[in-house]
Short mmCIF file of C-alpha atoms in Angstrom, two decimals:
data_model
loop_
_atom_site.label_atom_id
_atom_site.label_comp_id
_atom_site.label_asym_id
_atom_site.label_seq_id
_atom_site.Cartn_x
_atom_site.Cartn_y
_atom_site.Cartn_z
CA MET A 1 0.00 0.00 0.00
CA LEU A 2 2.80 2.38 0.97
CA ARG A 3 4.60 1.56 -2.25
CA VAL A 4 1.52 2.52 -4.31
CA LEU A 5 1.16 5.77 -2.40
CA VAL A 6 4.81 6.65 -3.02
CA TRP A 7 4.43 6.09 -6.75
CA LEU A 8 1.19 8.08 -6.79
CA ALA A 9 2.81 10.95 -4.90
CA ALA A 10 5.73 10.91 -7.35
CA VAL A 11 3.39 11.19 -10.33
CA VAL A 12 1.32 13.98 -8.76
CA ALA A 13 4.42 15.88 -7.67
CA GLY A 14 5.94 15.45 -11.12
CA GLY A 15 2.81 16.84 -12.76
CA ALA A 16 2.72 19.81 -10.42
CA LEU A 17 6.43 20.44 -10.90
CA GLY A 18 6.16 20.24 -14.68
CA LEU A 19 3.11 22.49 -14.90
CA GLY A 20 4.42 25.01 -12.41
CA SER A 21 7.85 25.22 -14.03
CA ALA A 22 6.30 25.65 -17.49
CA LEU A 23 4.03 28.47 -16.34
CA TYR A 24 6.89 30.09 -14.39
CA MET A 25 9.41 29.89 -17.24
CA ALA A 26 6.83 31.24 -19.69
CA GLY A 27 6.14 34.17 -17.38
CA LEU A 28 2.49 33.21 -16.91
CA TRP A 29 2.72 32.55 -13.20
CA PRO A 30 2.79 34.24 -10.81
CA GLU A 31 1.02 37.30 -12.25
CA GLY A 32 3.24 40.14 -13.36
CA ARG A 33 6.32 38.16 -14.43
CA SER A 34 5.74 38.60 -18.16
CA LEU A 35 8.11 41.57 -18.32
CA ALA A 36 11.01 39.53 -16.97
CA PHE A 37 11.50 38.21 -20.51
CA GLY A 38 12.20 39.40 -24.00
CA ASN A 39 15.21 39.66 -26.26
CA VAL A 40 15.14 43.45 -26.61
CA ASP A 41 15.69 46.09 -23.94
CA VAL A 42 15.97 49.74 -24.92
CA ASP A 43 16.38 51.93 -21.85
CA GLY A 44 13.94 49.82 -19.83
CA TRP A 45 11.42 49.22 -22.63
CA ARG A 46 11.38 45.45 -23.10
CA GLY A 47 10.00 43.37 -25.91
CA ASP A 48 10.41 40.19 -27.87
CA PHE A 49 10.90 40.55 -31.59
CA ALA A 50 9.86 36.91 -32.05
CA THR A 51 6.30 37.88 -31.09
CA GLY A 52 3.73 36.63 -33.58
CA SER A 53 6.20 34.60 -35.61
CA GLU A 54 6.43 30.87 -36.07
CA ALA A 55 10.06 31.13 -34.96
CA ALA A 56 9.08 32.07 -31.42
CA ASP A 57 10.11 29.52 -28.80
CA PRO A 58 7.33 27.76 -26.87
CA TYR A 59 7.82 29.95 -23.82
CA THR A 60 7.42 33.13 -25.88
CA ARG A 61 4.39 31.73 -27.69
CA ALA A 62 2.66 30.85 -24.44
CA ARG A 63 3.43 34.26 -22.94
CA VAL A 64 2.28 36.16 -26.02
CA ALA A 65 -0.91 34.10 -26.20
CA ARG A 66 -1.75 35.28 -22.70
CA HIS A 67 -0.50 38.87 -22.76
CA GLY A 68 -0.33 39.84 -26.45
CA LEU A 69 -2.86 37.77 -28.32
CA LEU A 70 -3.25 38.73 -32.01
CA ALA A 71 0.00 40.72 -31.95
CA LEU A 72 1.66 41.34 -35.31
CA ALA A 73 5.04 39.97 -36.41
CA LYS A 74 7.99 42.35 -36.16
CA THR A 75 8.13 43.42 -39.80
CA GLU A 76 4.70 45.04 -39.34
CA ALA A 77 4.87 46.18 -35.71
CA VAL A 78 6.99 45.78 -32.61
CA TYR A 79 5.76 46.11 -29.04
CA LEU A 80 7.89 47.28 -26.12
CA THR A 81 6.58 47.45 -22.57
CA ARG A 82 7.87 48.87 -19.30
CA ASN A 83 6.51 48.75 -15.76
CA THR A 84 9.15 50.89 -14.06
CA ASP A 85 10.11 54.55 -14.29
CA SER A 86 13.55 55.70 -15.41
CA ALA A 87 14.85 55.24 -11.85
CA GLY A 88 13.69 51.62 -11.81
CA LYS A 89 10.70 52.08 -9.47
CA ARG A 90 7.46 50.21 -10.18
CA LEU A 91 4.80 52.32 -11.92
CA SER A 92 1.80 53.11 -9.75
CA ALA A 93 -1.46 55.00 -10.11
CA ASP A 94 -0.57 56.70 -6.82
CA CYS A 95 2.19 58.64 -8.61
CA THR A 96 2.47 61.28 -11.33
CA TYR A 97 4.97 60.88 -14.18
CA ARG A 98 6.34 62.91 -17.05
CA LEU A 99 6.82 61.03 -20.34
CA THR A 100 9.06 62.74 -22.88
CA GLY A 101 10.31 61.79 -26.30
CA GLY A 102 10.69 62.72 -29.93
CA ALA A 103 10.50 61.16 -33.37
CA MET A 104 10.94 57.38 -33.53
CA ALA A 105 12.14 55.10 -36.32
CA ALA A 106 8.72 53.86 -37.37
CA GLY A 107 5.82 54.92 -39.57
CA TRP A 108 3.53 55.39 -36.58
CA TRP A 109 3.85 54.94 -32.84
CA SER A 110 1.70 55.05 -29.73
CA VAL A 111 2.08 54.65 -25.96
CA THR A 112 -0.85 53.00 -24.15
CA LEU A 113 -1.42 52.38 -20.44
CA TYR A 114 -2.59 48.92 -19.24
CA ASP A 115 -3.37 47.54 -15.81
CA ALA A 116 -1.84 44.42 -14.23
CA HIS A 117 -4.25 42.22 -16.20
CA SER A 118 -3.11 43.67 -19.55
CA MET A 119 -6.43 45.49 -19.93
CA LEU A 120 -7.24 49.17 -20.26
CA PRO A 121 -8.01 50.46 -16.74
CA ALA A 122 -11.66 51.03 -15.93
CA ASN A 123 -11.96 54.79 -16.17
CA THR A 124 -13.88 57.18 -18.36
CA GLY A 125 -11.21 59.85 -18.90
CA GLY A 126 -10.86 59.00 -22.58
CA ALA A 127 -7.09 59.47 -22.21
CA LEU A 128 -5.45 56.06 -22.24
CA SER A 129 -2.83 56.69 -24.89
CA ILE A 130 -0.85 59.18 -26.93
CA ASP A 131 0.22 58.64 -30.54
CA ALA A 132 2.36 60.13 -33.28
CA SER A 133 -0.58 61.79 -35.03
CA ARG A 134 -1.38 63.84 -31.93
CA MET A 135 2.16 64.53 -30.69
CA GLY A 136 3.68 65.86 -33.92
CA ALA A 137 7.08 65.22 -35.46
CA GLY A 138 9.33 66.95 -32.92
CA ALA A 139 9.94 66.70 -29.19
CA TRP A 140 6.85 65.98 -27.11
CA GLU A 141 5.80 65.67 -23.48
CA ALA A 142 2.86 64.05 -21.70
CA VAL A 143 1.84 63.67 -18.06
CA ILE A 144 0.62 60.36 -16.61
CA ALA A 145 -1.65 60.95 -13.60
CA PRO A 146 -5.03 59.85 -12.20
CA GLU A 147 -6.50 63.31 -12.87
CA ARG A 148 -5.98 65.65 -15.82
CA PRO A 149 -3.32 68.24 -14.82
CA ALA A 150 -4.36 71.81 -15.46
CA ASP A 151 -1.12 72.74 -17.21
CA ALA A 152 -0.44 69.64 -19.34
CA ALA A 153 -1.16 69.66 -23.07
CA HIS A 154 -1.15 65.85 -23.23
CA TRP A 155 -2.37 63.49 -20.52
CA ILE A 156 -2.56 59.73 -20.05
CA SER A 157 -5.00 58.74 -17.31
CA SER A 158 -3.83 56.21 -14.71
CA ARG A 159 -7.08 56.39 -12.76
CA ASN A 160 -8.04 52.93 -11.41
CA ALA A 161 -4.92 51.46 -13.03
CA GLY A 162 -3.20 50.23 -9.84
CA ALA A 163 0.27 48.88 -10.66
CA PHE A 164 0.29 49.63 -14.38
CA ASP A 165 2.59 49.35 -17.37
CA LEU A 166 3.04 51.18 -20.66
CA THR A 167 3.21 49.61 -24.12
CA LEU A 168 5.06 51.38 -26.91
CA ARG A 169 3.76 50.30 -30.33
CA LEU A 170 6.01 50.93 -33.31
CA TYR A 171 4.16 50.23 -36.56
CA MET A 172 6.03 49.91 -39.85
CA PRO A 173 9.40 49.86 -38.04
CA GLU A 174 12.45 50.88 -40.03
CA PRO A 175 14.78 47.95 -40.85
CA ALA A 176 17.56 49.55 -38.80
CA LEU A 177 15.30 49.47 -35.74
CA LEU A 178 14.81 45.73 -36.11
CA GLU A 179 18.54 45.14 -36.62
CA ALA A 180 19.88 47.38 -33.86
CA PRO A 181 17.06 48.69 -31.67
CA GLY A 182 19.41 49.96 -28.97
CA ARG A 183 21.24 52.24 -31.41
CA THR A 184 18.23 53.22 -33.55
CA LEU A 185 15.35 53.82 -31.17
CA ALA A 186 15.18 57.04 -29.18
CA ALA A 187 12.88 55.53 -26.56
CA PRO A 188 10.64 57.79 -24.45
CA ARG A 189 11.90 58.69 -20.98
CA LEU A 190 9.66 58.30 -17.97
CA GLU A 191 10.34 60.47 -14.92
CA ARG A 192 8.43 60.23 -11.65
CA LEU A 193 7.30 63.66 -10.46
CA SER A 194 5.48 62.91 -7.22
CA CYS A 195 3.62 60.23 -5.28
CA GLY A 196 0.80 59.89 -2.80
CA LYS A 197 -0.71 63.11 -1.51
CA ASP A 198 1.85 65.10 -3.50
CA ALA A 199 0.61 63.59 -6.77
CA ALA A 200 -1.01 66.02 -9.17
CA MET B 1 17.87 3.76 -1.43
CA LYS B 2 17.19 1.71 -4.53
CA ARG B 3 13.46 1.60 -3.85
CA TRP B 4 13.28 5.38 -4.25
CA LEU B 5 14.92 5.38 -7.67
CA GLY B 6 11.80 4.22 -9.49
CA PRO B 7 9.43 6.86 -8.03
CA LEU B 8 12.12 9.53 -8.47
CA ALA B 9 12.53 8.61 -12.12
CA ALA B 10 8.75 8.66 -12.56
CA LEU B 11 8.60 12.10 -10.95
CA LEU B 12 11.21 13.46 -13.36
CA VAL B 13 9.62 11.86 -16.44
CA VAL B 14 6.13 13.10 -15.53
CA ALA B 15 7.52 16.57 -14.76
CA ALA B 16 9.30 16.77 -18.13
CA ALA B 17 6.26 15.48 -20.02
CA THR B 18 3.87 17.84 -18.24
CA HIS B 19 6.25 20.76 -18.78
CA SER B 20 6.44 20.09 -22.54
CA ALA B 21 2.72 19.39 -22.89
CA ALA B 22 1.73 22.55 -21.02
CA LEU B 23 3.90 24.70 -23.30
CA HIS B 24 2.77 22.89 -26.42
CA PHE B 25 -0.94 23.19 -25.73
CA ALA B 26 -1.04 26.55 -23.91
CA PRO B 27 -1.19 28.84 -27.01
CA ALA B 28 -3.91 26.81 -28.73
CA PHE B 29 -5.84 26.52 -25.45
CA ILE B 30 -5.63 30.26 -24.80
CA MET B 31 -6.51 31.03 -28.42
CA SER B 32 -9.45 28.63 -28.30
CA ARG B 33 -10.79 30.31 -25.18
CA ALA B 34 -10.29 33.73 -26.74
CA MET B 35 -12.15 32.61 -29.87
CA ASP B 36 -15.00 31.33 -27.73
CA ALA B 37 -15.06 34.65 -25.89
CA LEU B 38 -15.10 36.53 -29.19
CA ALA B 39 -17.94 34.36 -30.46
CA ALA B 40 -19.86 34.96 -27.25
CA ARG B 41 -19.44 38.71 -27.78
CA GLY B 42 -20.80 38.55 -31.31
CA VAL B 43 -17.67 38.16 -33.48
CA ALA B 44 -19.12 36.23 -36.39
CA LEU B 45 -17.85 33.21 -38.29
CA HIS B 46 -16.99 34.14 -41.90
CA ARG B 47 -17.97 37.78 -41.57
CA PHE B 48 -16.16 40.88 -40.34
CA THR B 49 -17.94 42.15 -37.29
CA THR B 50 -18.53 45.89 -37.19
CA PRO B 51 -16.49 46.89 -34.16
CA ALA B 52 -17.10 49.36 -31.40
CA ARG B 53 -14.30 51.81 -30.62
CA ILE B 54 -11.92 50.29 -28.06
CA THR B 55 -12.59 51.63 -24.57
CA PRO B 56 -12.24 50.08 -21.10
CA GLN B 57 -15.91 49.15 -21.41
CA THR B 58 -15.78 47.52 -24.90
CA GLN B 59 -12.37 45.76 -24.87
CA THR B 60 -12.43 41.99 -25.38
CA VAL B 61 -8.78 41.13 -26.16
CA VAL B 62 -5.77 41.90 -23.98
CA ARG B 63 -3.71 44.97 -24.91
CA SER B 64 -6.06 46.32 -27.53
CA SER B 65 -5.15 49.81 -28.72
CA PRO B 66 -7.71 52.61 -28.37
CA ASP B 67 -6.05 54.27 -31.41
CA LEU B 68 -6.90 51.49 -33.84
CA TYR B 69 -10.05 50.27 -35.56
CA TYR B 70 -10.18 46.48 -35.27
CA ALA B 71 -12.51 44.26 -37.27
CA LEU B 72 -12.40 40.52 -36.63
CA CYS B 73 -13.52 37.51 -38.66
CA ARG B 74 -13.29 33.98 -37.31
CA PHE B 75 -12.79 31.26 -39.91
CA ASP B 76 -13.21 27.52 -40.13
CA LEU B 77 -11.76 25.84 -43.22
CA SER B 78 -12.23 22.27 -41.99
CA ASN B 79 -13.91 21.43 -45.29
CA PRO B 80 -11.10 21.18 -47.88
CA GLY B 81 -13.53 22.18 -50.64
CA VAL B 82 -14.02 25.73 -49.40
CA GLN B 83 -12.05 28.96 -49.41
CA LEU B 84 -12.42 32.34 -47.84
CA ASP B 85 -12.82 35.47 -49.97
CA VAL B 86 -11.24 38.29 -47.96
CA ARG B 87 -11.35 41.95 -48.99
CA ILE B 88 -10.70 45.23 -47.25
CA GLY B 89 -11.83 48.63 -48.47
CA ASP B 90 -9.65 51.60 -49.35
CA TRP B 91 -8.29 53.63 -46.40
CA PRO B 92 -5.91 56.60 -46.73
CA ASP B 93 -3.97 55.94 -43.50
CA TYR B 94 -2.34 52.78 -42.21
CA GLN B 95 -4.38 49.62 -42.51
CA SER B 96 -3.44 45.95 -42.54
CA LEU B 97 -5.03 42.56 -42.91
CA SER B 98 -3.43 39.95 -40.64
CA PHE B 99 -4.07 36.22 -40.39
CA PHE B 100 -3.66 34.20 -37.17
CA ALA B 101 -3.54 30.42 -36.89
CA ALA B 102 -5.13 28.38 -34.12
CA GLN B 103 -1.86 28.35 -32.15
CA THR B 104 -1.62 32.20 -32.36
CA ASP B 105 1.02 32.45 -35.14
CA ASN B 106 0.64 35.56 -37.31
CA PHE B 107 1.17 33.58 -40.53
CA ALA B 108 0.48 36.40 -42.97
CA THR B 109 0.00 40.16 -42.99
CA ILE B 110 -0.85 42.38 -45.94
CA ARG B 111 -0.37 46.12 -45.55
CA GLY B 112 -3.03 48.12 -47.40
CA THR B 113 -2.26 51.77 -46.71
CA GLY B 114 -4.06 53.86 -49.35
CA ARG B 115 -5.51 50.92 -51.26
CA ALA B 116 -8.07 48.15 -51.20
CA VAL B 117 -6.90 44.53 -50.82
CA ALA B 118 -8.40 41.24 -52.01
CA VAL B 119 -7.01 37.79 -51.21
CA ARG B 120 -8.26 34.22 -50.86
CA LEU B 121 -7.51 32.04 -47.83
CA LEU B 122 -7.16 28.34 -48.64
CA PRO B 123 -7.50 25.32 -46.30
CA PRO B 124 -4.37 23.65 -44.85
CA GLY B 125 -2.53 21.45 -47.33
CA SER B 126 -3.78 23.32 -50.39
CA ALA B 127 -1.40 23.88 -53.30
CA PRO B 128 -0.09 27.46 -53.47
CA GLU B 129 -2.01 29.72 -55.86
CA ALA B 130 -1.53 33.27 -57.06
CA GLY B 131 -3.58 35.70 -55.04
CA ALA B 132 -4.12 33.18 -52.27
CA ILE B 133 -2.67 32.32 -48.85
CA VAL B 134 -2.68 28.79 -47.46
CA SER B 135 -3.72 28.66 -43.82
CA PRO B 136 -1.58 26.38 -41.61
CA THR B 137 -4.60 25.48 -39.47
CA ALA B 138 -8.26 24.94 -40.29
CA LYS B 139 -9.44 27.44 -37.71
CA GLY B 140 -8.17 30.90 -36.93
CA VAL B 141 -8.98 34.55 -36.99
CA ILE B 142 -8.44 37.43 -39.42
CA LEU B 143 -7.94 40.93 -38.14
CA ILE B 144 -8.19 44.29 -39.86
CA ARG B 145 -6.37 47.19 -38.23
CA ARG B 146 -6.94 50.77 -39.31
CA LEU B 147 -5.25 53.78 -37.78
CA ALA B 148 -8.12 55.75 -36.23
CA PRO B 149 -6.99 57.65 -33.12
CA SER B 150 -10.05 59.89 -32.81
CA ALA B 151 -13.81 59.42 -32.77
CA GLU B 152 -14.03 61.13 -36.17
CA ARG B 153 -11.37 58.90 -37.74
CA PHE B 154 -13.00 55.85 -36.21
CA ALA B 155 -16.33 56.78 -37.77
CA ALA B 156 -14.58 57.23 -41.12
CA ALA B 157 -12.83 53.86 -40.70
CA ALA B 158 -16.18 52.23 -39.98
CA ALA B 159 -17.55 53.76 -43.20
CA ALA B 160 -14.56 52.35 -45.12
CA GLY B 161 -15.26 49.02 -43.45
CA LYS B 162 -18.52 48.66 -45.34
CA ALA B 163 -16.40 47.42 -48.25
CA ASP B 164 -14.73 44.74 -46.08
CA ARG B 165 -15.61 41.14 -46.82
CA CYS B 166 -14.87 37.77 -45.20
CA ARG B 167 -17.00 35.23 -47.03
CA ILE B 168 -16.78 31.46 -47.29
CA GLU B 169 -17.34 29.97 -50.72
CA TRP B 170 -16.91 26.72 -52.57
CA ARG B 171 -13.69 26.45 -54.53
CA GLU B 172 -14.09 26.25 -58.29
CA ARG B 173 -13.89 22.76 -59.71
CA MET B 174 -10.80 21.84 -61.68
CA ALA B 175 -11.32 22.50 -65.38
CA ALA B 176 -12.29 19.34 -67.24
CA PRO B 177 -9.71 18.12 -69.78
CA ALA B 178 -10.35 19.41 -73.29
CA GLU B 179 -11.99 16.96 -75.61
CA GLY B 180 -10.43 15.78 -78.83
#
């Protein structure tokens, strides 16, 4: 009887170990580990240029299926995400941030805010992203805060977002960006301005 | 000590098998659930569904962009005698037509900025044909993206979408050999 129980325990433990390790290595478990991966890192913006392609390894495919379903392959669009500010601190709806940047090596770009479940946060501000068509060709600046700042021309609402992240979409990327993203992409900078009661 | 070797080996074998199986089946499982969710929310089979603008209240897929017009068409080419006639209308800004297999691969994308596009989607195993794409899986989803970052542009994109088509049809029979 004991012998049967030992074998049964080994099989159950093996199944749990295999499933847990697969989910962990694919960044699916525990929640929030998906950004620990990727083969591209430009100033804290991380992505995986294998997204959407048949060449992606099984870990990438599983992760993209969960967090980036229906994403395009890199020749059409690349996706870079960050969940920390430029000082490395976790992004939070309790804080106010300044996002600055300029032209990027792509036909069109946007920055969109998502909550910890990879969904748009439940607010009605109508300000969940900025994009190239609104920000112009030169240097630009936007504020990320739960409420619209009185003196900001461009605002991304973090209301009800909790611990959020930002996704930078680069559509029609230039070939040089795909070959050497670190040298080609002038990635937006994200500076924390204030937190808590001091937040705008 | 020896009596533990068998269970230990079983643990390692089961762990490796479960690890591989979980990774192998996860994308198709997640895609299948997403397709079911899309169907439950009215995304039609063999027809582009007129979309609502992406907001926190209307989103159905993770990481959708509020700056894009998305139109979805689910397909099922399990019958080898059928094909899908896919067309998108003219749109002056960025637009693309992308095809996703059951295991989430983006197996084809056609950019259609400033022009209309027409293509046929053939069942898995079909011989390549001009003007056609062979799907690697019988089931999948087709997605139109149009750049539409404002309510006005979204309304215009929806008007352009009236020319979109995702229609299943029987493939033409092979031409009979000429007599004589």
